[in-house]
Coordinates of C-alpha atoms and ligand atoms in Angstrom, one line a residue:
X22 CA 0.0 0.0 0.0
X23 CA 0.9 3.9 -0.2
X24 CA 1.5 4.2 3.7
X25 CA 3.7 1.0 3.3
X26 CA 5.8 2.5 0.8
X27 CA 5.9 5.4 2.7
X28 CA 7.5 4.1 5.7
X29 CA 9.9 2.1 4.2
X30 CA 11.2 5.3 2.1
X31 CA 11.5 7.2 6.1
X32 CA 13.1 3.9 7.3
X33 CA 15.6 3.6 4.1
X34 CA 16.6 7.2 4.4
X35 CA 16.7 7.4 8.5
X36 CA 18.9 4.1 8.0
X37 CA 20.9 5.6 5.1
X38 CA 21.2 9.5 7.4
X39 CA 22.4 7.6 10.2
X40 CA 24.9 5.7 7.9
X41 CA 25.8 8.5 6.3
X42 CA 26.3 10.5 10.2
X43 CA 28.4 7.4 11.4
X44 CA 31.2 7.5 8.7
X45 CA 31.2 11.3 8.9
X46 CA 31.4 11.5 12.7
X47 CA 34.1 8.1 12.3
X48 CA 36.4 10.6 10.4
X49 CA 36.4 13.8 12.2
X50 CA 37.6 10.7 14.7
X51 CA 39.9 10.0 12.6
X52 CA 41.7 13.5 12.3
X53 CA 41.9 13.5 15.9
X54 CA 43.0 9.9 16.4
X55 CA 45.7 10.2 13.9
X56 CA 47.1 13.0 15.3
X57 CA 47.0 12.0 18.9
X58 CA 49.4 8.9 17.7
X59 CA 46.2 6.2 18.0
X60 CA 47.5 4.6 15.3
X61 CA 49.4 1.8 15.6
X62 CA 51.4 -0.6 12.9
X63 CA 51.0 -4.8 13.6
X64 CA 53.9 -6.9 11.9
X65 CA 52.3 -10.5 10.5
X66 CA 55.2 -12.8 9.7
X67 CA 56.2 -14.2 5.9
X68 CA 58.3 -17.4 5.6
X69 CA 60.2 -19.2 2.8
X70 CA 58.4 -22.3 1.4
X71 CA 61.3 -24.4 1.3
X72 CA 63.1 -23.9 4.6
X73 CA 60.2 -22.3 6.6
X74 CA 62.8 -19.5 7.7
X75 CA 60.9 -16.0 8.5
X76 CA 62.1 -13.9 5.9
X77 CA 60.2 -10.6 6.2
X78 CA 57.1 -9.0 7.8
X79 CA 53.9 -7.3 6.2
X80 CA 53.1 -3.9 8.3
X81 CA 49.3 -4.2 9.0
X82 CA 47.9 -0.7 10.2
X83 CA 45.4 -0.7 13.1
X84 CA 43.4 2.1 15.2
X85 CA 43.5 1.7 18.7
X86 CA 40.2 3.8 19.3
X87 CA 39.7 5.3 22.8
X88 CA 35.9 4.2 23.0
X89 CA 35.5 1.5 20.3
X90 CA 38.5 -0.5 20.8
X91 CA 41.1 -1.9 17.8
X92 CA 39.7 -1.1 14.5
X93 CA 40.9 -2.9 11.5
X94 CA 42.0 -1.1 8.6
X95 CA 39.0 -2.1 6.1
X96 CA 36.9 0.6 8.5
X97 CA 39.0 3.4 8.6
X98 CA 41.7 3.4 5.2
X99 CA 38.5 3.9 2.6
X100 CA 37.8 6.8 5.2
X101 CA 40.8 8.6 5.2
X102 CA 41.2 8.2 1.5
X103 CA 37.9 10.1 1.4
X104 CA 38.4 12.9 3.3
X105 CA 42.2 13.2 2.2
X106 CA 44.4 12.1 4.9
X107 CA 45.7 8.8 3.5
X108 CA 49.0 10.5 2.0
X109 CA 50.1 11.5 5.3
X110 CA 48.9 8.3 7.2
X111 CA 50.4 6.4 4.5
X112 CA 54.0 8.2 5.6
X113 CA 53.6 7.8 9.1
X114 CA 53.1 4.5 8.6
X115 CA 56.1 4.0 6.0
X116 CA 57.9 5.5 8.4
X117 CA 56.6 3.6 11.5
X118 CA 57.7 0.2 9.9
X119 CA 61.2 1.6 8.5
X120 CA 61.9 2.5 12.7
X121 CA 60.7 -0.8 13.6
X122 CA 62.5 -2.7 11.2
X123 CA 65.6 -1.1 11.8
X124 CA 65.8 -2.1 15.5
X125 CA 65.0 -5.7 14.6
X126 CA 68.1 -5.4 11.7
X127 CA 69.9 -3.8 14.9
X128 CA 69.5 -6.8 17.2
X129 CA 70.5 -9.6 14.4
X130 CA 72.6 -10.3 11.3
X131 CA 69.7 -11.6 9.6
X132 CA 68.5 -9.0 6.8
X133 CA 64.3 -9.8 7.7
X134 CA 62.7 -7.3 5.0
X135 CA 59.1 -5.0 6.0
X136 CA 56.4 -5.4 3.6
X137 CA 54.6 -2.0 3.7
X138 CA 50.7 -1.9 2.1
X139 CA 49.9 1.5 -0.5
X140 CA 46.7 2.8 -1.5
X141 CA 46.1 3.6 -5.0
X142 CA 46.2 7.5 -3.9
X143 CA 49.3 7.4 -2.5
X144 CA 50.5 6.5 -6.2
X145 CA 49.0 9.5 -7.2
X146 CA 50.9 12.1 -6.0
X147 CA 54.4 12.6 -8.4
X148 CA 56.4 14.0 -4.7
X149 CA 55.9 10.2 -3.6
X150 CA 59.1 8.6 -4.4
X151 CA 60.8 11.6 -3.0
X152 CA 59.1 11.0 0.1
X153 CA 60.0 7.3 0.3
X154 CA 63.5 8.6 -0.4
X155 CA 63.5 11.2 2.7
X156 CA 62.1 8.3 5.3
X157 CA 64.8 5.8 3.8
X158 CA 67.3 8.1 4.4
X159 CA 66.4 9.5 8.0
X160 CA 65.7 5.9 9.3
X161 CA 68.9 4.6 7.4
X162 CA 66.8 1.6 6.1
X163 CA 68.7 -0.2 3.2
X164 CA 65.9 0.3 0.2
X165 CA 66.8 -2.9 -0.6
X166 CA 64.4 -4.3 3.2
X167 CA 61.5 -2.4 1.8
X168 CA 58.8 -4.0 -0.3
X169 CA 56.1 -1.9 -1.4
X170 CA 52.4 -3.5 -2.0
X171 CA 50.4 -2.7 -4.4
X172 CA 47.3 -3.8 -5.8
X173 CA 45.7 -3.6 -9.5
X174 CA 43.5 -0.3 -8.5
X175 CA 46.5 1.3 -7.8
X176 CA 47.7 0.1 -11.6
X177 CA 44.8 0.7 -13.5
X178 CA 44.2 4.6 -12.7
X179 CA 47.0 5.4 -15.1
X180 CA 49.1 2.8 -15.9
X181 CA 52.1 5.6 -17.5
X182 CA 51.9 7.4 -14.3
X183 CA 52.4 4.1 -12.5
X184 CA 55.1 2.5 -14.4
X185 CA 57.4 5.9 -13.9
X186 CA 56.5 6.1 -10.4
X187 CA 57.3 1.9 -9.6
X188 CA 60.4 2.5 -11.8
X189 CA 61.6 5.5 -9.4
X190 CA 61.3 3.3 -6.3
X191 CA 63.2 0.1 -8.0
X192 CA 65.9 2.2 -8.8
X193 CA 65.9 3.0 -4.6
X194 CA 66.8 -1.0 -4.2
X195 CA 62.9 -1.1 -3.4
X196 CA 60.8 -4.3 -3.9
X197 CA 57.7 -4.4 -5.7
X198 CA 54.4 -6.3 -5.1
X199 CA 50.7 -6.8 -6.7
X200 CA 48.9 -7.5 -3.6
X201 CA 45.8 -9.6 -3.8
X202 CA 46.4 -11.0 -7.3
X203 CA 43.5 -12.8 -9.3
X204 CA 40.9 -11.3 -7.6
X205 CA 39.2 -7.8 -9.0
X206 CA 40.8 -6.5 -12.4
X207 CA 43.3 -8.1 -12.4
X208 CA 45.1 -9.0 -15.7
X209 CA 47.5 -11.3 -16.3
X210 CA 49.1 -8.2 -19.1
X211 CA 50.3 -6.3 -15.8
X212 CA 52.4 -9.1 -14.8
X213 CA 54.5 -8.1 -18.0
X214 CA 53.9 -4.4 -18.1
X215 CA 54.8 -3.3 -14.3
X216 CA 58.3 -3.7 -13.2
X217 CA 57.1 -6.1 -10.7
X218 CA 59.4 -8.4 -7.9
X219 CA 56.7 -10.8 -6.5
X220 CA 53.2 -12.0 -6.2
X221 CA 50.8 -12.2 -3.4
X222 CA 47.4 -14.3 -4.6
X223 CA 44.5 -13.3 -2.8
X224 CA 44.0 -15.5 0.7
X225 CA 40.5 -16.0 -1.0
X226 CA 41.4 -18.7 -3.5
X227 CA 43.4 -20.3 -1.0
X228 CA 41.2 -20.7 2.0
X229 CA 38.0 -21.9 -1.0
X230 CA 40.4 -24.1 -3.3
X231 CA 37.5 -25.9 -5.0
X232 CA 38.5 -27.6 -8.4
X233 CA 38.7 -24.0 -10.3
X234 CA 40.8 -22.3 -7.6
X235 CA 43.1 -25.1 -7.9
X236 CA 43.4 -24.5 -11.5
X237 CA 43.7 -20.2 -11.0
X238 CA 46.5 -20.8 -8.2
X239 CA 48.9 -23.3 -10.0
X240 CA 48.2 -21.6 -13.5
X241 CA 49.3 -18.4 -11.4
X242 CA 52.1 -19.7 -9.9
X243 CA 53.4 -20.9 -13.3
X244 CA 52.9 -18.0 -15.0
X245 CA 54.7 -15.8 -12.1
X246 CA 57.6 -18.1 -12.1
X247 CA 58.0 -18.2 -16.5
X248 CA 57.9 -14.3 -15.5
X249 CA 60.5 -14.3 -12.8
X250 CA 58.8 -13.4 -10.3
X251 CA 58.2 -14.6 -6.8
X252 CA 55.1 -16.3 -5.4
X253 CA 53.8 -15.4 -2.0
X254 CA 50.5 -17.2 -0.8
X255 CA 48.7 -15.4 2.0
X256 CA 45.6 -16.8 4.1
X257 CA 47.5 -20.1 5.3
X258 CA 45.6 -21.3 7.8
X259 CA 46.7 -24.6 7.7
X260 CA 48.7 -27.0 7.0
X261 CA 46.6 -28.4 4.0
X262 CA 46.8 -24.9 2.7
X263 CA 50.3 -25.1 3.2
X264 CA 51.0 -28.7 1.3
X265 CA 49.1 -28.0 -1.5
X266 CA 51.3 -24.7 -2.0
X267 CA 54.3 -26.3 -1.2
X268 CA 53.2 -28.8 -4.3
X269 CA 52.9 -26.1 -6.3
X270 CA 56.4 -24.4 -6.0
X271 CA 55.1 -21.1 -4.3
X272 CA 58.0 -19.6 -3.0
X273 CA 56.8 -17.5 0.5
X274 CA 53.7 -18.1 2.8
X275 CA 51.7 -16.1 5.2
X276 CA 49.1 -16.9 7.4
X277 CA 47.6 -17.3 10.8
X278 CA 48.7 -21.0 10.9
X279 CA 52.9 -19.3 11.1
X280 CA 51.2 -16.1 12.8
X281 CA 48.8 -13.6 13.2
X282 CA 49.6 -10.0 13.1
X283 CA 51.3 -8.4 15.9
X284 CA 52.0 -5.7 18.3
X285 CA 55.6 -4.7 17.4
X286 CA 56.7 -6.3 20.9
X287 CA 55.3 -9.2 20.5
X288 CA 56.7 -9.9 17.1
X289 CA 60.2 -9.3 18.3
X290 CA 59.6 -12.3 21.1
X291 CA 58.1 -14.7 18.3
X292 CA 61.6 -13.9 16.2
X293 CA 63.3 -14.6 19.3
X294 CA 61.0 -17.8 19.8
X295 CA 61.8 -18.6 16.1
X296 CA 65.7 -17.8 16.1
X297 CA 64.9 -15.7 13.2
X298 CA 67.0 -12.7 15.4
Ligands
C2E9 P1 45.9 -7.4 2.7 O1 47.1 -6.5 2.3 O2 45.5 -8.4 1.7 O3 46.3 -8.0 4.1 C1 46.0 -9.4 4.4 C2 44.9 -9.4 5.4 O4 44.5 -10.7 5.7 C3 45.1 -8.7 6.8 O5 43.9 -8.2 7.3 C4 45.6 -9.9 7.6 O6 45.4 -9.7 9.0 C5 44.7 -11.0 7.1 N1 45.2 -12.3 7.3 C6 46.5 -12.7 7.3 N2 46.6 -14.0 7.4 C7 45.4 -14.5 7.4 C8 44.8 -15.9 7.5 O7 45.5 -16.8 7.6 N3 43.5 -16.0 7.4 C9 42.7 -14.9 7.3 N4 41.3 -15.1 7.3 N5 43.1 -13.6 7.2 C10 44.5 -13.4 7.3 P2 43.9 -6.7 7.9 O8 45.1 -6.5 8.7 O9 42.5 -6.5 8.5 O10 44.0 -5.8 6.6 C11 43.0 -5.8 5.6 C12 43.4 -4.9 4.4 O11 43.6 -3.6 4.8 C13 44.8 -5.3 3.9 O12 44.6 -6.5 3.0 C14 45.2 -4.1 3.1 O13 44.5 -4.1 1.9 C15 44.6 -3.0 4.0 N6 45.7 -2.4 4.8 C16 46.2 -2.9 6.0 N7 47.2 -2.2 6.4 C17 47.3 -1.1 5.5 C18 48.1 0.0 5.4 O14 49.1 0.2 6.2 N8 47.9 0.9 4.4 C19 46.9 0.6 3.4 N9 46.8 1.5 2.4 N10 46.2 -0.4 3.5 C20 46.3 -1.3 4.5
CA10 CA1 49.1 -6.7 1.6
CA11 CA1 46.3 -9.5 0.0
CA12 CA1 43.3 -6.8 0.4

């Protein structure tokens, strides 16, 4: 009836104002939070296939929120790339990781690398490599211990823009990933196109791995590997996940079954655990 349709049109739009207030309220939050150093950066371990040695950590950005606890990063990034704060979070937390990696470089003789996450805005902005450059230098991290990840958004916005900007930041001894491959736009032309190091492929086909995802991940791996390039699997849960990549010549894994994500403390007493110091 009329009055039916009515209310549900007041519900949608209450539902879609208070949506709408949430978000905006989340990053005025936001502005203050980053500022009063609520941020904080979680390490997640990766380890080599074949020996099982940690080789690096991926830098995993969290928001320690005064009232609302830890919030991941899938809240809060697509805010501040909204209301134009990402570059600057982005640095602080390129930054973050280069100090923490450093001290663990301090205490050992092995070279463990930080994997550091970009969004497609960051890539953007032509003073970016510059940046990079400045932090390197003022943390005195080897360019050669930072890998930078990327995913296909980032690539696709404009893919000259890109391939200048990925070819200022190899030329710094810096690593290049496509985050989250096989999943979005990806296309398998990039993989030739983008002066690329390695590979991740999306936790998703992992954790499914029906009969197609089987096919997608070996044919992925193959492909990499013709291409030079290294394979990193992420989302290994367990140790079925991490047979089947094994099998298939994949070079790194990541997952909650070697680690989850942690506080920077506690990631220096699992390398300790792990002799990987
Ligand atoms: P991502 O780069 O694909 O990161 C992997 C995500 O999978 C992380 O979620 C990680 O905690 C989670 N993960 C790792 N191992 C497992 C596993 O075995 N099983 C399952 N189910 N999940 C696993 P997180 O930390 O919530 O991050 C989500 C996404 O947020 C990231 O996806 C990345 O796209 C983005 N992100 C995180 N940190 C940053 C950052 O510093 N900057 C930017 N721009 N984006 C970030
Ligand atoms: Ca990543
Ligand atoms: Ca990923
Ligand atoms: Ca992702």
């Amino acid at each position: 009836s009329k009055k039916a349709g009515k209310n549900t049109f007041h519900f949608y739009t209450r539902k879609l104002g208070n949506v709408f207030c949430e978000h905006f309220l989340l990053g005025q939050d936001l502005r203050i939070g980053f500022e009063s150093n609520e941020l904080e950066v979680h390490y997640q371990p990766m380890a080599e296939m074949a020996t099982g040695a940690v080789c690096g950590l991926e830098a995993l950005v969290r928001w320690r929120h005064p009232q609302k606890g830890l919030i991941p990063p899938s809240k809060f990034i697509p805010i501040a790339e909204e209301i134009g704060i990402i570059d600057s979070i982005g640095l602080w937390i390129l930054r973050r990781a280069c100090l923490d990696i450093k001290q663990i470089q301090m205490r050992s003789k092995k070279g463990l690398k930080v994997a550091v996450n970009l969004s497609a805005i960051q890539f953007q902005n032509k003073n970016f490599p510059r940046q990079v450059q400045k932090i390197l230098r003022d943390t005195n991290v080897d360019g050669r211990f930072l890998e930078l990840e990327i995913t296909e958004s980032a690539v696709i916005k404009d893919a000259e823009h890109t391939i200048q900007i990925l070819k200022e930041l190899k030329a710094m001894g810096i690593q290049i990933s496509i985050d989250d491959f096989g999943t979005g736009y990806s296309s398998l032309d990039y993989l030739k196109r983008f002066p690329l190091n390695n590979v991740k492929i999306d936790k998703s086909f992992i954790q499914r791995m029906d009969a197609e995802d089987v096919i997608i991940v070996t044919g992925i791996i193959k492909i990499a590997q013709h291409l030079q390039l290294r394979v990193i699997g992420e989302g290994v849960e367990s140790l079925e996940h991490l047979e089947f990549l094994r099998e298939h010549n994949c070079d790194l894994y990541q997952g909650y079954l070697l680690s989850k994500p942690l506080p920077f403390e506690n990631i220096c007493k699992l390398l300790e655990e792990r002799s990987s110091l």
